[in-house]
mmCIF file of C-alpha atoms in Angstrom:
data_model
loop_
_atom_site.group_PDB
_atom_site.id
_atom_site.type_symbol
_atom_site.label_atom_id
_atom_site.label_comp_id
_atom_site.label_asym_id
_atom_site.label_seq_id
_atom_site.Cartn_x
_atom_site.Cartn_y
_atom_site.Cartn_z
ATOM 1 C CA MET O 1 -11.027 242.964 40.276
ATOM 2 C CA ARG O 2 -14.353 240.989 40.591
ATOM 3 C CA PRO O 3 -13.817 237.382 40.955
ATOM 4 C CA ALA O 4 -15.004 235.315 38.085
ATOM 5 C CA GLY O 5 -18.619 234.296 37.871
ATOM 6 C CA ARG O 6 -19.697 237.883 39.938
ATOM 7 C CA LYS O 7 -22.257 240.044 38.149
ATOM 8 C CA SER O 8 -20.760 243.414 37.326
ATOM 9 C CA ALA O 9 -22.884 245.975 39.045
ATOM 10 C CA ALA O 10 -23.077 248.139 35.704
ATOM 11 C CA ASN O 11 -24.083 244.911 33.527
ATOM 12 C CA PRO O 12 -25.563 242.091 35.041
ATOM 13 C CA GLN O 13 -25.822 240.181 31.725
ATOM 14 C CA LYS O 14 -21.949 239.846 31.629
ATOM 15 C CA ARG O 15 -22.034 236.836 33.861
ATOM 16 C CA ARG O 16 -20.031 233.743 33.251
ATOM 17 C CA SER O 17 -21.502 230.656 34.172
ATOM 18 C CA GLN O 18 -19.378 228.634 36.815
ATOM 19 C CA PRO O 19 -19.316 224.764 36.267
ATOM 20 C CA GLY O 20 -22.130 223.200 37.502
ATOM 21 C CA GLU O 21 -24.624 226.255 37.801
ATOM 22 C CA PRO O 22 -27.007 225.047 34.993
ATOM 23 C CA ARG O 23 -27.135 221.602 37.088
ATOM 24 C CA ARG O 24 -28.038 223.252 40.493
ATOM 25 C CA ALA O 25 -30.572 225.711 38.406
ATOM 26 C CA ILE O 26 -32.394 222.714 36.886
ATOM 27 C CA GLU O 27 -32.346 221.132 40.259
ATOM 28 C CA PHE O 28 -33.728 224.679 42.040
ATOM 29 C CA HIS O 29 -36.276 224.660 39.009
ATOM 30 C CA HIS O 30 -37.810 221.241 39.297
ATOM 31 C CA GLN O 31 -38.205 222.147 43.183
ATOM 32 C CA ALA O 32 -39.975 225.199 42.164
ATOM 33 C CA LEU O 33 -42.021 222.908 39.420
ATOM 34 C CA VAL O 34 -43.372 221.262 42.802
ATOM 35 C CA VAL O 35 -44.300 224.179 44.595
ATOM 36 C CA LEU O 36 -46.109 225.968 41.833
ATOM 37 C CA ARG O 37 -48.153 222.874 40.585
ATOM 38 C CA LYS O 38 -49.173 222.733 44.058
ATOM 39 C CA ILE O 39 -50.890 225.810 44.298
ATOM 40 C CA GLY O 40 -51.657 226.083 40.742
ATOM 41 C CA ASP O 41 -49.856 229.128 39.670
ATOM 42 C CA ARG O 42 -49.886 228.100 35.814
ATOM 43 C CA ARG O 43 -48.049 231.156 34.674
ATOM 44 C CA SER O 44 -45.037 230.910 37.144
ATOM 45 C CA GLU O 45 -45.050 227.277 36.201
ATOM 46 C CA GLY O 46 -44.646 228.126 32.384
ATOM 47 C CA ASN O 47 -42.194 230.556 33.174
ATOM 48 C CA VAL O 48 -39.917 228.187 35.069
ATOM 49 C CA LEU O 49 -40.446 225.580 32.516
ATOM 50 C CA GLY O 50 -38.776 228.058 30.016
ATOM 51 C CA ASN O 51 -35.875 228.368 32.290
ATOM 52 C CA LEU O 52 -35.568 224.841 32.544
ATOM 53 C CA GLY O 53 -35.666 224.347 29.271
ATOM 54 C CA THR O 54 -32.771 226.871 28.899
ATOM 55 C CA ALA O 55 -30.638 225.323 31.447
ATOM 56 C CA TYR O 56 -30.715 222.011 29.623
ATOM 57 C CA ALA O 57 -30.029 224.018 26.198
ATOM 58 C CA VAL O 58 -26.934 225.615 27.774
ATOM 59 C CA LEU O 59 -25.799 221.957 28.584
ATOM 60 C CA SER O 60 -26.345 221.021 25.230
ATOM 61 C CA GLU O 61 -29.239 218.958 25.822
ATOM 62 C CA PRO O 62 -31.799 220.141 23.263
ATOM 63 C CA ARG O 63 -34.222 217.351 23.347
ATOM 64 C CA ARG O 64 -34.920 217.771 26.851
ATOM 65 C CA ALA O 65 -35.174 221.371 26.047
ATOM 66 C CA ILE O 66 -37.649 220.743 23.748
ATOM 67 C CA GLU O 67 -39.869 219.298 26.238
ATOM 68 C CA CYS O 68 -39.889 221.915 28.670
ATOM 69 C CA TYR O 69 -40.379 224.508 25.891
ATOM 70 C CA GLU O 70 -43.121 222.433 24.859
ATOM 71 C CA GLN O 71 -44.856 222.282 28.081
ATOM 72 C CA HIS O 72 -44.521 226.030 28.552
ATOM 73 C CA LEU O 73 -46.031 226.703 25.236
ATOM 74 C CA ALA O 74 -48.931 224.666 26.575
ATOM 75 C CA ILE O 75 -49.251 226.597 29.585
ATOM 76 C CA ALA O 76 -48.887 229.739 27.803
ATOM 77 C CA ARG O 77 -51.811 229.049 25.255
ATOM 78 C CA GLU O 78 -54.126 227.450 27.780
ATOM 79 C CA ILE O 79 -53.773 230.309 29.921
ATOM 80 C CA GLY O 80 -53.812 233.189 26.976
ATOM 81 C CA ASP O 81 -50.060 234.288 27.604
ATOM 82 C CA ARG O 82 -49.011 235.340 24.459
ATOM 83 C CA ARG O 83 -45.601 236.952 25.588
ATOM 84 C CA GLY O 84 -45.048 233.394 26.811
ATOM 85 C CA GLU O 85 -46.461 231.841 23.778
ATOM 86 C CA GLY O 86 -43.892 233.864 21.935
ATOM 87 C CA ARG O 87 -41.167 233.158 24.259
ATOM 88 C CA ALA O 88 -41.570 229.581 23.887
ATOM 89 C CA LEU O 89 -41.860 229.351 20.400
ATOM 90 C CA ALA O 90 -38.558 231.162 19.999
ATOM 91 C CA ASN O 91 -36.937 228.971 22.324
ATOM 92 C CA LEU O 92 -38.393 226.061 20.422
ATOM 93 C CA GLY O 93 -36.789 227.592 17.404
ATOM 94 C CA ARG O 94 -33.588 227.465 18.724
ATOM 95 C CA ALA O 95 -33.487 224.170 20.303
ATOM 96 C CA TYR O 96 -35.047 222.361 16.855
ATOM 97 C CA GLY O 97 -31.884 224.696 15.249
ATOM 98 C CA ASP O 98 -29.498 223.047 17.446
ATOM 99 C CA LEU O 99 -31.015 219.863 16.432
ATOM 100 C CA GLY O 100 -30.104 220.641 12.485
ATOM 101 C CA ASP O 101 -34.140 220.578 12.036
ATOM 102 C CA SER O 102 -34.137 223.762 10.351
ATOM 103 C CA GLN O 103 -37.974 223.064 8.834
ATOM 104 C CA ARG O 104 -39.055 222.875 12.590
ATOM 105 C CA ALA O 105 -37.049 225.848 13.607
ATOM 106 C CA SER O 106 -38.239 228.231 10.852
ATOM 107 C CA ALA O 107 -41.852 227.406 11.730
ATOM 108 C CA CYS O 108 -41.274 227.852 15.311
ATOM 109 C CA TYR O 109 -39.364 231.383 14.807
ATOM 110 C CA THR O 110 -41.875 232.483 12.176
ATOM 111 C CA GLN O 111 -45.051 231.756 14.616
ATOM 112 C CA SER O 112 -43.154 233.460 17.341
ATOM 113 C CA LEU O 113 -42.133 236.348 15.162
ATOM 114 C CA ALA O 114 -45.668 237.062 14.291
ATOM 115 C CA ILE O 115 -46.580 236.990 18.021
ATOM 116 C CA GLY O 116 -43.874 239.353 18.608
ATOM 117 C CA ARG O 117 -45.155 241.908 16.127
ATOM 118 C CA GLU O 118 -48.647 241.428 17.228
ATOM 119 C CA ILE O 119 -47.921 242.096 20.921
ATOM 120 C CA GLY O 120 -45.278 244.940 20.162
ATOM 121 C CA ASP O 121 -42.149 242.709 21.839
ATOM 122 C CA PRO O 122 -38.735 243.966 20.534
ATOM 123 C CA ARG O 123 -37.044 241.291 22.154
ATOM 124 C CA ILE O 124 -39.005 238.510 20.809
ATOM 125 C CA VAL O 125 -38.658 240.229 17.353
ATOM 126 C CA GLU O 126 -35.464 240.519 17.507
ATOM 127 C CA ALA O 127 -34.710 236.933 18.736
ATOM 128 C CA CYS O 128 -36.856 235.303 15.988
ATOM 129 C CA GLU O 129 -35.349 237.692 12.778
ATOM 130 C CA ARG O 130 -31.607 236.600 14.307
ATOM 131 C CA GLY O 131 -32.702 233.140 14.451
ATOM 132 C CA LEU O 132 -34.381 232.896 10.620
ATOM 133 C CA LYS O 133 -31.435 234.571 9.564
ATOM 134 C CA HIS O 134 -28.802 232.228 11.472
ATOM 135 C CA LEU O 135 -30.952 229.653 9.419
ATOM 136 C CA ALA O 136 -31.007 230.838 5.957
ATOM 137 C CA ALA O 137 -26.958 231.411 6.220
ATOM 138 C CA GLY O 138 -26.712 227.832 7.302
ATOM 139 C CA ALA O 139 -29.052 226.768 4.252
#
């Protein structure tokens, strides 16, 4: 039997977070941002901001998540990273939904869905369709 919190070799996605992991992740992401900003790696900076936002979302801190996702979105647009833009918008949709702001959530999901279809990214498309369906069910 595997100890709790260990990844399964067959399915690395079936990993349960241990207490404190999101906080440790936040620390590591902040350290990474310092380095990435120093060397000017904007794409990686955007990705780390997205991951940082997700860590805050896991901790039920949607406002802090939104701050990170908005920064990720700005960088993605600045460097022309359409996939990053789509992911950031989908994450914003989820975070605004968590805050109960269905109108903003729907707008973000709709923009992200269009980008996902444009670039042919099924993960973005599926996430947005699921998010929009969830919003419609709650309306």
